[in-house]
Short mmCIF file of N, CA and C in Angstrom, two decimals:
data_model
loop_
_atom_site.label_atom_id
_atom_site.label_comp_id
_atom_site.label_asym_id
_atom_site.label_seq_id
_atom_site.Cartn_x
_atom_site.Cartn_y
_atom_site.Cartn_z
N HIS A 1 4.00 24.80 -7.51
CA HIS A 1 3.05 23.94 -6.82
C HIS A 1 3.27 22.48 -7.23
N LEU A 2 2.84 21.61 -6.37
CA LEU A 2 2.97 20.18 -6.61
C LEU A 2 1.77 19.67 -7.40
N ASP A 3 2.01 18.91 -8.45
CA ASP A 3 0.98 18.20 -9.19
C ASP A 3 1.36 16.73 -9.18
N GLY A 4 0.42 15.85 -8.88
CA GLY A 4 0.75 14.43 -8.86
C GLY A 4 -0.46 13.55 -8.68
N VAL A 5 -0.21 12.27 -8.51
CA VAL A 5 -1.21 11.26 -8.19
C VAL A 5 -2.30 11.20 -9.27
N ALA A 6 -1.90 10.86 -10.46
CA ALA A 6 -2.82 10.81 -11.60
C ALA A 6 -3.70 9.58 -11.56
N SER A 7 -4.94 9.74 -12.04
CA SER A 7 -5.89 8.64 -12.14
C SER A 7 -6.79 8.93 -13.34
N LEU A 8 -7.18 7.86 -14.05
CA LEU A 8 -7.93 8.02 -15.29
C LEU A 8 -9.07 7.02 -15.31
N ASP A 9 -10.28 7.48 -15.66
CA ASP A 9 -11.40 6.55 -15.79
C ASP A 9 -11.54 6.09 -17.25
N SER A 10 -12.49 5.21 -17.51
CA SER A 10 -12.63 4.62 -18.84
C SER A 10 -13.11 5.62 -19.90
N SER A 11 -13.61 6.78 -19.48
CA SER A 11 -14.04 7.78 -20.46
C SER A 11 -13.01 8.89 -20.62
N ASN A 12 -11.76 8.61 -20.17
CA ASN A 12 -10.64 9.55 -20.30
C ASN A 12 -10.78 10.82 -19.47
N THR A 13 -11.50 10.73 -18.37
CA THR A 13 -11.51 11.84 -17.42
C THR A 13 -10.31 11.63 -16.50
N PHE A 14 -9.46 12.61 -16.45
CA PHE A 14 -8.17 12.57 -15.76
C PHE A 14 -8.30 13.33 -14.44
N TYR A 15 -7.89 12.71 -13.35
CA TYR A 15 -7.94 13.32 -12.01
C TYR A 15 -6.52 13.41 -11.47
N TRP A 16 -6.22 14.48 -10.72
CA TRP A 16 -4.93 14.60 -10.06
C TRP A 16 -5.04 15.59 -8.90
N VAL A 17 -4.10 15.47 -7.95
CA VAL A 17 -4.04 16.42 -6.84
C VAL A 17 -3.04 17.51 -7.21
N SER A 18 -3.33 18.71 -6.73
CA SER A 18 -2.46 19.84 -7.00
C SER A 18 -2.59 20.85 -5.87
N LEU A 19 -1.47 21.47 -5.54
CA LEU A 19 -1.48 22.50 -4.51
C LEU A 19 -1.63 23.91 -5.11
N ARG A 20 -1.94 23.99 -6.40
CA ARG A 20 -2.12 25.31 -7.01
C ARG A 20 -3.24 26.08 -6.29
N ASN A 21 -2.91 27.27 -5.86
CA ASN A 21 -3.83 28.18 -5.19
C ASN A 21 -4.32 27.68 -3.83
N TYR A 22 -3.65 26.68 -3.24
CA TYR A 22 -3.99 26.21 -1.90
C TYR A 22 -3.23 27.09 -0.90
N PRO A 23 -3.78 27.53 0.19
CA PRO A 23 -5.07 27.21 0.80
C PRO A 23 -6.18 28.20 0.47
N ILE A 24 -5.92 29.12 -0.47
CA ILE A 24 -7.00 30.05 -0.84
C ILE A 24 -8.21 29.27 -1.33
N GLN A 25 -7.97 28.26 -2.16
CA GLN A 25 -9.02 27.31 -2.54
C GLN A 25 -8.66 25.99 -1.90
N ILE A 26 -9.49 25.53 -0.97
CA ILE A 26 -9.19 24.35 -0.17
C ILE A 26 -9.28 23.06 -0.98
N GLU A 27 -10.11 23.03 -2.02
CA GLU A 27 -10.26 21.83 -2.85
C GLU A 27 -9.03 21.67 -3.73
N ASN A 28 -8.23 20.65 -3.44
CA ASN A 28 -6.98 20.49 -4.18
C ASN A 28 -6.99 19.29 -5.12
N LEU A 29 -8.17 18.73 -5.40
CA LEU A 29 -8.30 17.68 -6.41
C LEU A 29 -8.85 18.31 -7.68
N HIS A 30 -8.25 17.95 -8.81
CA HIS A 30 -8.63 18.53 -10.10
C HIS A 30 -9.01 17.43 -11.08
N LYS A 31 -9.70 17.82 -12.13
CA LYS A 31 -10.07 16.89 -13.19
C LYS A 31 -10.04 17.61 -14.53
N GLY A 32 -9.93 16.82 -15.58
CA GLY A 32 -9.97 17.37 -16.92
C GLY A 32 -10.14 16.24 -17.91
N VAL A 33 -10.20 16.58 -19.16
CA VAL A 33 -10.36 15.59 -20.22
C VAL A 33 -8.99 15.29 -20.81
N TYR A 34 -8.61 14.01 -20.80
CA TYR A 34 -7.31 13.58 -21.33
C TYR A 34 -7.46 13.17 -22.79
N SER A 35 -6.57 13.69 -23.63
CA SER A 35 -6.55 13.30 -25.04
C SER A 35 -5.16 13.57 -25.61
N SER A 36 -4.55 12.55 -26.19
CA SER A 36 -3.26 12.67 -26.89
C SER A 36 -2.19 13.36 -26.05
N GLY A 37 -2.12 13.01 -24.78
CA GLY A 37 -1.08 13.56 -23.92
C GLY A 37 -1.38 14.92 -23.33
N ASN A 38 -2.56 15.44 -23.56
CA ASN A 38 -2.95 16.75 -23.03
C ASN A 38 -4.19 16.63 -22.17
N VAL A 39 -4.33 17.57 -21.22
CA VAL A 39 -5.52 17.63 -20.37
C VAL A 39 -6.17 18.99 -20.60
N SER A 40 -7.46 18.96 -20.95
CA SER A 40 -8.20 20.20 -21.20
C SER A 40 -9.45 20.24 -20.32
N SER A 41 -10.16 21.33 -20.37
CA SER A 41 -11.40 21.52 -19.60
C SER A 41 -11.16 21.25 -18.11
N ILE A 42 -10.11 21.86 -17.58
CA ILE A 42 -9.71 21.63 -16.19
C ILE A 42 -10.68 22.29 -15.22
N LYS A 43 -11.06 21.51 -14.19
CA LYS A 43 -11.97 21.98 -13.15
C LYS A 43 -11.52 21.43 -11.80
N ARG A 44 -11.90 22.10 -10.74
CA ARG A 44 -11.69 21.57 -9.39
C ARG A 44 -12.79 20.56 -9.09
N VAL A 45 -12.49 19.64 -8.19
CA VAL A 45 -13.48 18.66 -7.75
C VAL A 45 -13.95 19.06 -6.36
N TYR A 46 -15.25 19.26 -6.24
CA TYR A 46 -15.86 19.71 -4.98
C TYR A 46 -16.59 18.55 -4.32
N GLY A 47 -16.99 18.76 -3.09
CA GLY A 47 -17.78 17.77 -2.38
C GLY A 47 -17.43 17.72 -0.91
N ASP A 48 -18.27 17.03 -0.17
CA ASP A 48 -18.10 16.99 1.29
C ASP A 48 -16.99 16.05 1.75
N PHE A 49 -16.28 15.41 0.83
CA PHE A 49 -15.12 14.60 1.20
C PHE A 49 -13.91 15.49 1.48
N ASN A 50 -13.93 16.71 0.98
CA ASN A 50 -12.88 17.68 1.29
C ASN A 50 -13.07 18.16 2.73
N ILE A 51 -11.99 18.35 3.45
CA ILE A 51 -12.06 18.89 4.81
C ILE A 51 -11.60 20.33 4.74
N ALA A 52 -12.50 21.26 5.01
CA ALA A 52 -12.25 22.69 4.82
C ALA A 52 -11.54 23.31 6.02
N THR A 53 -10.42 22.71 6.40
CA THR A 53 -9.60 23.20 7.50
C THR A 53 -8.15 23.23 7.01
N PRO A 54 -7.45 24.37 7.19
CA PRO A 54 -6.06 24.42 6.74
C PRO A 54 -5.24 23.26 7.31
N GLY A 55 -4.40 22.70 6.47
CA GLY A 55 -3.58 21.56 6.85
C GLY A 55 -4.12 20.25 6.31
N TRP A 56 -5.43 20.17 6.08
CA TRP A 56 -6.04 18.96 5.52
C TRP A 56 -6.00 19.05 4.01
N LEU A 57 -5.51 18.00 3.38
CA LEU A 57 -5.42 17.93 1.93
C LEU A 57 -5.98 16.60 1.43
N ILE A 58 -6.37 16.58 0.19
CA ILE A 58 -6.55 15.30 -0.49
C ILE A 58 -5.15 14.93 -0.94
N MET A 59 -4.57 13.94 -0.25
CA MET A 59 -3.19 13.54 -0.55
C MET A 59 -3.13 12.62 -1.75
N ASP A 60 -4.12 11.75 -1.86
CA ASP A 60 -4.19 10.79 -2.96
C ASP A 60 -5.65 10.61 -3.34
N ALA A 61 -5.87 10.25 -4.59
CA ALA A 61 -7.22 9.92 -5.03
C ALA A 61 -7.13 8.99 -6.23
N ALA A 62 -8.09 8.09 -6.33
CA ALA A 62 -8.17 7.16 -7.46
C ALA A 62 -9.62 7.07 -7.89
N ILE A 63 -9.87 7.28 -9.15
CA ILE A 63 -11.23 7.20 -9.68
C ILE A 63 -11.53 5.77 -10.11
N SER A 64 -12.77 5.35 -9.92
CA SER A 64 -13.16 4.02 -10.39
C SER A 64 -13.19 3.99 -11.91
N ASP A 65 -13.14 2.81 -12.47
CA ASP A 65 -13.13 2.65 -13.92
C ASP A 65 -14.32 3.35 -14.58
N GLN A 66 -15.49 3.25 -13.95
CA GLN A 66 -16.69 3.87 -14.51
C GLN A 66 -16.79 5.37 -14.22
N GLY A 67 -15.93 5.88 -13.34
CA GLY A 67 -15.91 7.31 -13.04
C GLY A 67 -16.94 7.76 -12.03
N ASN A 68 -17.65 6.84 -11.42
CA ASN A 68 -18.71 7.23 -10.49
C ASN A 68 -18.30 7.18 -9.02
N LEU A 69 -17.17 6.53 -8.71
CA LEU A 69 -16.69 6.46 -7.33
C LEU A 69 -15.27 7.00 -7.25
N LEU A 70 -15.04 7.82 -6.24
CA LEU A 70 -13.74 8.41 -6.01
C LEU A 70 -13.21 7.89 -4.68
N TYR A 71 -12.10 7.18 -4.73
CA TYR A 71 -11.42 6.71 -3.52
C TYR A 71 -10.37 7.75 -3.18
N TYR A 72 -10.38 8.26 -1.97
CA TYR A 72 -9.53 9.39 -1.62
C TYR A 72 -8.83 9.17 -0.29
N CYS A 73 -7.82 9.98 -0.06
CA CYS A 73 -7.10 10.01 1.20
C CYS A 73 -7.12 11.43 1.72
N ASN A 74 -7.78 11.63 2.87
CA ASN A 74 -7.68 12.89 3.60
C ASN A 74 -6.43 12.80 4.47
N ALA A 75 -5.54 13.77 4.36
CA ALA A 75 -4.31 13.76 5.15
C ALA A 75 -4.11 15.12 5.81
N TYR A 76 -3.66 15.09 7.04
CA TYR A 76 -3.42 16.31 7.79
C TYR A 76 -1.92 16.54 7.95
N PHE A 77 -1.45 17.69 7.47
CA PHE A 77 -0.05 18.07 7.56
C PHE A 77 0.10 19.24 8.52
N ASN A 78 1.03 19.10 9.49
CA ASN A 78 1.29 20.18 10.43
C ASN A 78 2.60 19.90 11.16
N SER A 79 3.72 20.03 10.48
CA SER A 79 5.05 19.83 11.07
C SER A 79 5.17 18.48 11.77
N CYS A 80 4.81 17.43 11.11
CA CYS A 80 4.88 16.09 11.69
C CYS A 80 6.18 15.40 11.31
N ALA A 81 6.42 14.26 11.90
CA ALA A 81 7.68 13.53 11.72
C ALA A 81 7.99 13.27 10.25
N PHE A 82 9.23 13.48 9.89
CA PHE A 82 9.77 13.15 8.56
C PHE A 82 9.05 13.87 7.42
N GLY A 83 8.34 14.96 7.71
CA GLY A 83 7.62 15.69 6.68
C GLY A 83 6.40 14.97 6.14
N MET A 84 6.00 13.90 6.83
CA MET A 84 4.82 13.14 6.41
C MET A 84 3.57 13.71 7.09
N PRO A 85 2.41 13.26 6.68
CA PRO A 85 1.20 13.72 7.35
C PRO A 85 1.15 13.24 8.80
N CYS A 86 0.48 14.01 9.64
CA CYS A 86 0.29 13.63 11.05
C CYS A 86 -0.74 12.51 11.16
N LYS A 87 -1.72 12.56 10.28
CA LYS A 87 -2.75 11.51 10.23
C LYS A 87 -3.35 11.49 8.84
N ALA A 88 -3.92 10.34 8.51
CA ALA A 88 -4.55 10.18 7.20
C ALA A 88 -5.57 9.06 7.27
N ARG A 89 -6.57 9.17 6.42
CA ARG A 89 -7.59 8.13 6.36
C ARG A 89 -8.15 8.05 4.94
N LEU A 90 -8.61 6.86 4.60
CA LEU A 90 -9.18 6.63 3.28
C LEU A 90 -10.69 6.72 3.34
N GLY A 91 -11.29 7.03 2.19
CA GLY A 91 -12.74 7.09 2.09
C GLY A 91 -13.16 6.92 0.64
N VAL A 92 -14.47 6.90 0.44
CA VAL A 92 -15.02 6.79 -0.90
C VAL A 92 -16.20 7.76 -1.04
N ALA A 93 -16.26 8.42 -2.19
CA ALA A 93 -17.32 9.38 -2.48
C ALA A 93 -17.95 9.02 -3.82
N GLN A 94 -19.23 9.32 -3.94
CA GLN A 94 -19.97 9.03 -5.17
C GLN A 94 -20.21 10.32 -5.95
N GLN A 95 -20.14 10.19 -7.26
CA GLN A 95 -20.35 11.34 -8.13
C GLN A 95 -21.78 11.85 -8.02
N VAL A 96 -21.90 13.16 -7.84
CA VAL A 96 -23.20 13.84 -7.78
C VAL A 96 -23.48 14.51 -9.12
N ASN A 97 -22.45 15.18 -9.65
CA ASN A 97 -22.54 15.83 -10.96
C ASN A 97 -21.13 15.95 -11.53
N ASP A 98 -20.96 16.72 -12.56
CA ASP A 98 -19.69 16.80 -13.27
C ASP A 98 -18.51 17.22 -12.39
N THR A 99 -18.74 18.03 -11.37
CA THR A 99 -17.63 18.52 -10.55
C THR A 99 -17.75 18.18 -9.07
N THR A 100 -18.72 17.38 -8.69
CA THR A 100 -18.95 17.14 -7.26
C THR A 100 -19.08 15.65 -6.94
N PHE A 101 -18.40 15.25 -5.88
CA PHE A 101 -18.52 13.92 -5.30
C PHE A 101 -18.83 14.10 -3.82
N ASN A 102 -19.74 13.31 -3.29
CA ASN A 102 -20.03 13.36 -1.87
C ASN A 102 -19.74 12.02 -1.22
N LYS A 103 -19.22 12.11 -0.01
CA LYS A 103 -18.83 10.94 0.77
C LYS A 103 -20.02 10.00 0.93
N LEU A 104 -19.77 8.71 0.66
CA LEU A 104 -20.82 7.71 0.86
C LEU A 104 -21.09 7.54 2.35
N ASN A 105 -22.35 7.35 2.72
CA ASN A 105 -22.71 7.16 4.12
C ASN A 105 -22.00 5.98 4.75
N LEU A 106 -21.69 4.96 3.97
CA LEU A 106 -21.04 3.75 4.47
C LEU A 106 -19.51 3.86 4.57
N THR A 107 -18.95 5.01 4.24
CA THR A 107 -17.49 5.15 4.17
C THR A 107 -16.78 4.69 5.43
N ASP A 108 -17.21 5.18 6.58
CA ASP A 108 -16.51 4.82 7.82
C ASP A 108 -16.57 3.32 8.08
N THR A 109 -17.69 2.70 7.77
CA THR A 109 -17.83 1.25 7.94
C THR A 109 -16.97 0.50 6.93
N VAL A 110 -17.04 0.90 5.67
CA VAL A 110 -16.31 0.22 4.60
C VAL A 110 -14.81 0.19 4.89
N PHE A 111 -14.27 1.26 5.47
CA PHE A 111 -12.84 1.36 5.72
C PHE A 111 -12.45 1.14 7.18
N SER A 112 -13.36 0.62 7.99
CA SER A 112 -13.09 0.46 9.43
C SER A 112 -11.91 -0.46 9.73
N ASN A 113 -11.65 -1.44 8.90
CA ASN A 113 -10.49 -2.32 9.11
C ASN A 113 -9.20 -1.76 8.52
N VAL A 114 -9.31 -0.73 7.72
CA VAL A 114 -8.17 -0.15 7.01
C VAL A 114 -7.64 1.10 7.71
N ASN A 115 -8.54 1.96 8.15
CA ASN A 115 -8.16 3.23 8.78
C ASN A 115 -7.74 3.01 10.23
N ASP A 116 -6.55 2.49 10.40
CA ASP A 116 -5.96 2.19 11.70
C ASP A 116 -5.19 3.43 12.16
N THR A 117 -5.53 3.99 13.30
CA THR A 117 -4.90 5.23 13.76
C THR A 117 -3.43 5.07 14.13
N ASN A 118 -2.91 3.86 14.15
CA ASN A 118 -1.47 3.64 14.37
C ASN A 118 -0.66 3.86 13.10
N TYR A 119 -1.35 4.03 11.99
CA TYR A 119 -0.69 4.16 10.68
C TYR A 119 -1.16 5.40 9.94
N ILE A 120 -0.30 5.86 9.04
CA ILE A 120 -0.69 6.82 8.01
C ILE A 120 -1.08 5.95 6.82
N VAL A 121 -2.34 5.97 6.42
CA VAL A 121 -2.80 5.16 5.29
C VAL A 121 -3.04 6.08 4.11
N TYR A 122 -2.62 5.64 2.94
CA TYR A 122 -2.75 6.49 1.75
C TYR A 122 -2.62 5.64 0.49
N ALA A 123 -2.66 6.29 -0.65
CA ALA A 123 -2.47 5.69 -1.97
C ALA A 123 -3.46 4.57 -2.28
N PRO A 124 -4.77 4.85 -2.19
CA PRO A 124 -5.75 3.80 -2.50
C PRO A 124 -5.79 3.47 -3.99
N GLN A 125 -5.91 2.20 -4.28
CA GLN A 125 -6.17 1.70 -5.63
C GLN A 125 -7.16 0.56 -5.49
N VAL A 126 -8.23 0.61 -6.24
CA VAL A 126 -9.28 -0.40 -6.16
C VAL A 126 -9.37 -1.11 -7.49
N THR A 127 -9.54 -2.44 -7.44
CA THR A 127 -9.68 -3.20 -8.68
C THR A 127 -10.98 -2.80 -9.38
N GLU A 128 -11.06 -3.10 -10.65
CA GLU A 128 -12.20 -2.70 -11.47
C GLU A 128 -13.53 -3.17 -10.89
N ASP A 129 -13.56 -4.34 -10.25
CA ASP A 129 -14.80 -4.85 -9.67
C ASP A 129 -15.09 -4.28 -8.28
N GLY A 130 -14.17 -3.49 -7.72
CA GLY A 130 -14.37 -2.86 -6.43
C GLY A 130 -14.20 -3.77 -5.23
N LEU A 131 -13.66 -4.97 -5.45
CA LEU A 131 -13.57 -5.96 -4.37
C LEU A 131 -12.20 -6.04 -3.70
N GLU A 132 -11.18 -5.45 -4.30
CA GLU A 132 -9.85 -5.46 -3.71
C GLU A 132 -9.33 -4.03 -3.60
N LEU A 133 -8.83 -3.69 -2.43
CA LEU A 133 -8.27 -2.39 -2.17
C LEU A 133 -6.78 -2.55 -1.87
N TYR A 134 -5.96 -1.89 -2.65
CA TYR A 134 -4.52 -1.85 -2.41
C TYR A 134 -4.20 -0.47 -1.86
N PHE A 135 -3.32 -0.39 -0.88
CA PHE A 135 -2.95 0.89 -0.30
C PHE A 135 -1.60 0.76 0.38
N THR A 136 -1.03 1.92 0.69
CA THR A 136 0.23 1.97 1.42
C THR A 136 -0.05 2.49 2.81
N ARG A 137 0.70 1.98 3.78
CA ARG A 137 0.59 2.50 5.13
C ARG A 137 1.98 2.59 5.74
N ILE A 138 2.13 3.60 6.60
CA ILE A 138 3.39 3.83 7.30
C ILE A 138 3.09 3.84 8.79
N LEU A 139 3.85 3.07 9.54
CA LEU A 139 3.71 3.09 10.99
C LEU A 139 4.06 4.49 11.47
N LYS A 140 3.18 5.11 12.28
CA LYS A 140 3.40 6.49 12.72
C LYS A 140 4.75 6.66 13.39
N SER A 141 5.35 7.82 13.16
CA SER A 141 6.64 8.23 13.73
C SER A 141 7.80 7.38 13.24
N THR A 142 7.62 6.70 12.10
CA THR A 142 8.70 5.91 11.49
C THR A 142 8.67 6.15 9.98
N VAL A 143 9.58 5.51 9.29
CA VAL A 143 9.51 5.42 7.83
C VAL A 143 9.39 3.95 7.44
N ASN A 144 8.78 3.17 8.31
CA ASN A 144 8.54 1.75 8.05
C ASN A 144 7.21 1.60 7.34
N SER A 145 7.26 1.24 6.09
CA SER A 145 6.05 1.23 5.27
C SER A 145 5.71 -0.17 4.79
N GLU A 146 4.44 -0.29 4.42
CA GLU A 146 3.91 -1.56 3.91
C GLU A 146 2.91 -1.28 2.80
N ILE A 147 2.95 -2.10 1.78
CA ILE A 147 1.88 -2.09 0.79
C ILE A 147 0.96 -3.24 1.17
N CYS A 148 -0.32 -2.93 1.27
CA CYS A 148 -1.31 -3.89 1.77
C CYS A 148 -2.44 -4.10 0.77
N VAL A 149 -3.17 -5.17 0.98
CA VAL A 149 -4.40 -5.42 0.25
C VAL A 149 -5.47 -5.81 1.26
N SER A 150 -6.67 -5.30 1.03
CA SER A 150 -7.86 -5.69 1.79
C SER A 150 -8.92 -6.08 0.78
N VAL A 151 -9.68 -7.11 1.10
CA VAL A 151 -10.67 -7.62 0.15
C VAL A 151 -12.06 -7.62 0.76
N ARG A 152 -13.05 -7.80 -0.09
CA ARG A 152 -14.44 -7.94 0.36
C ARG A 152 -15.20 -8.75 -0.66
N ASN A 153 -16.35 -9.27 -0.26
CA ASN A 153 -17.17 -10.11 -1.14
C ASN A 153 -18.20 -9.32 -1.94
N SER A 154 -18.48 -8.10 -1.49
CA SER A 154 -19.51 -7.28 -2.12
C SER A 154 -19.10 -5.82 -2.03
N THR A 155 -19.51 -5.01 -2.97
CA THR A 155 -19.15 -3.59 -2.94
C THR A 155 -19.92 -2.82 -1.87
N THR A 156 -20.83 -3.46 -1.17
CA THR A 156 -21.56 -2.79 -0.10
C THR A 156 -21.09 -3.22 1.29
N THR A 157 -20.06 -4.07 1.35
CA THR A 157 -19.54 -4.52 2.65
C THR A 157 -18.17 -3.91 2.91
N LYS A 158 -17.70 -4.06 4.14
CA LYS A 158 -16.42 -3.46 4.49
C LYS A 158 -15.25 -4.31 4.00
N PHE A 159 -14.12 -3.63 3.80
CA PHE A 159 -12.89 -4.31 3.42
C PHE A 159 -12.36 -5.09 4.63
N SER A 160 -11.68 -6.19 4.36
CA SER A 160 -11.11 -7.05 5.40
C SER A 160 -9.95 -6.36 6.11
N LEU A 161 -9.47 -6.99 7.16
CA LEU A 161 -8.22 -6.55 7.76
C LEU A 161 -7.13 -6.63 6.70
N PRO A 162 -6.20 -5.70 6.68
CA PRO A 162 -5.16 -5.69 5.64
C PRO A 162 -4.22 -6.89 5.72
N VAL A 163 -3.79 -7.32 4.56
CA VAL A 163 -2.73 -8.32 4.43
C VAL A 163 -1.55 -7.59 3.81
N VAL A 164 -0.38 -7.68 4.44
CA VAL A 164 0.81 -7.02 3.93
C VAL A 164 1.35 -7.83 2.75
N ILE A 165 1.52 -7.16 1.62
CA ILE A 165 2.10 -7.84 0.45
C ILE A 165 3.54 -7.40 0.20
N HIS A 166 3.96 -6.30 0.83
CA HIS A 166 5.35 -5.86 0.74
C HIS A 166 5.63 -4.94 1.91
N SER A 167 6.73 -5.15 2.59
CA SER A 167 7.14 -4.23 3.64
C SER A 167 8.60 -3.85 3.40
N ASN A 168 8.93 -2.66 3.87
CA ASN A 168 10.27 -2.17 3.66
C ASN A 168 10.63 -1.24 4.81
N LEU A 169 11.44 -1.70 5.73
CA LEU A 169 11.86 -0.90 6.87
C LEU A 169 12.79 0.21 6.41
N GLY A 170 12.47 1.43 6.82
CA GLY A 170 13.33 2.56 6.50
C GLY A 170 13.19 3.11 5.10
N PHE A 171 12.22 2.66 4.35
CA PHE A 171 12.03 3.13 2.99
C PHE A 171 10.52 3.23 2.75
N VAL A 172 10.12 4.16 1.93
CA VAL A 172 8.70 4.37 1.69
C VAL A 172 8.37 4.09 0.23
N PRO A 173 7.98 2.85 -0.11
CA PRO A 173 7.55 2.58 -1.48
C PRO A 173 6.20 3.23 -1.73
N GLU A 174 5.94 3.50 -2.96
CA GLU A 174 4.66 4.11 -3.28
C GLU A 174 3.61 3.06 -3.59
N ALA A 175 2.51 3.51 -4.11
CA ALA A 175 1.29 2.71 -4.26
C ALA A 175 1.41 1.56 -5.24
N ALA A 176 0.59 0.57 -4.99
CA ALA A 176 0.42 -0.54 -5.93
C ALA A 176 -0.56 -0.10 -7.01
N SER A 177 -0.46 -0.71 -8.16
CA SER A 177 -1.38 -0.44 -9.26
C SER A 177 -1.73 -1.78 -9.90
N PRO A 178 -2.80 -2.42 -9.44
CA PRO A 178 -3.13 -3.77 -9.93
C PRO A 178 -3.59 -3.77 -11.38
N SER A 179 -3.27 -4.84 -12.06
CA SER A 179 -3.72 -5.01 -13.43
C SER A 179 -5.22 -5.35 -13.44
N VAL A 180 -5.87 -5.16 -14.56
CA VAL A 180 -7.30 -5.41 -14.68
C VAL A 180 -7.64 -6.86 -14.32
N ASP A 181 -6.77 -7.80 -14.70
CA ASP A 181 -7.05 -9.21 -14.40
C ASP A 181 -6.63 -9.62 -12.98
N LYS A 182 -6.12 -8.68 -12.20
CA LYS A 182 -5.70 -8.86 -10.80
C LYS A 182 -4.52 -9.82 -10.63
N GLN A 183 -3.80 -10.10 -11.68
CA GLN A 183 -2.69 -11.05 -11.60
C GLN A 183 -1.34 -10.35 -11.35
N LYS A 184 -1.26 -9.06 -11.58
CA LYS A 184 -0.01 -8.33 -11.38
C LYS A 184 -0.27 -7.07 -10.58
#
């Protein structure tokens, strides 16, 4: 099975996506406690941000620094071009309890400028203050990718239209990972 897309909050809770036991268990996001290079107390992450239909996966996820917000990518795979997802969209869910996050009511509005159906959008990374969103997008039916940033003035408003910070025709770079001071 595939394990990848690691994310860590400030209390050393480690999140990652895994296809272990998928599709028998549709929830493919996992969490555990990170310490000295090991992850223990492994659990699945539940919540209404998961789409309980075969082919839909959590392709990417990033936990906020405080561990209370989960930025995720729902992606649908079904024999699409270049082995990539047929469609994908970003969202945000709030922690309900130790193993559950539920989609925020404002998710569709917050990401309305980002979730462009002409693109496969994935690999969300949000700055510690929640005001800058970095993500990757691929123009559908191509391998033309871009790393983008969208900004906002408040954590309760929507992200701006994306600004491309790197594009690469014919190549698919992976996600950006901004530094805490937002300078790199």
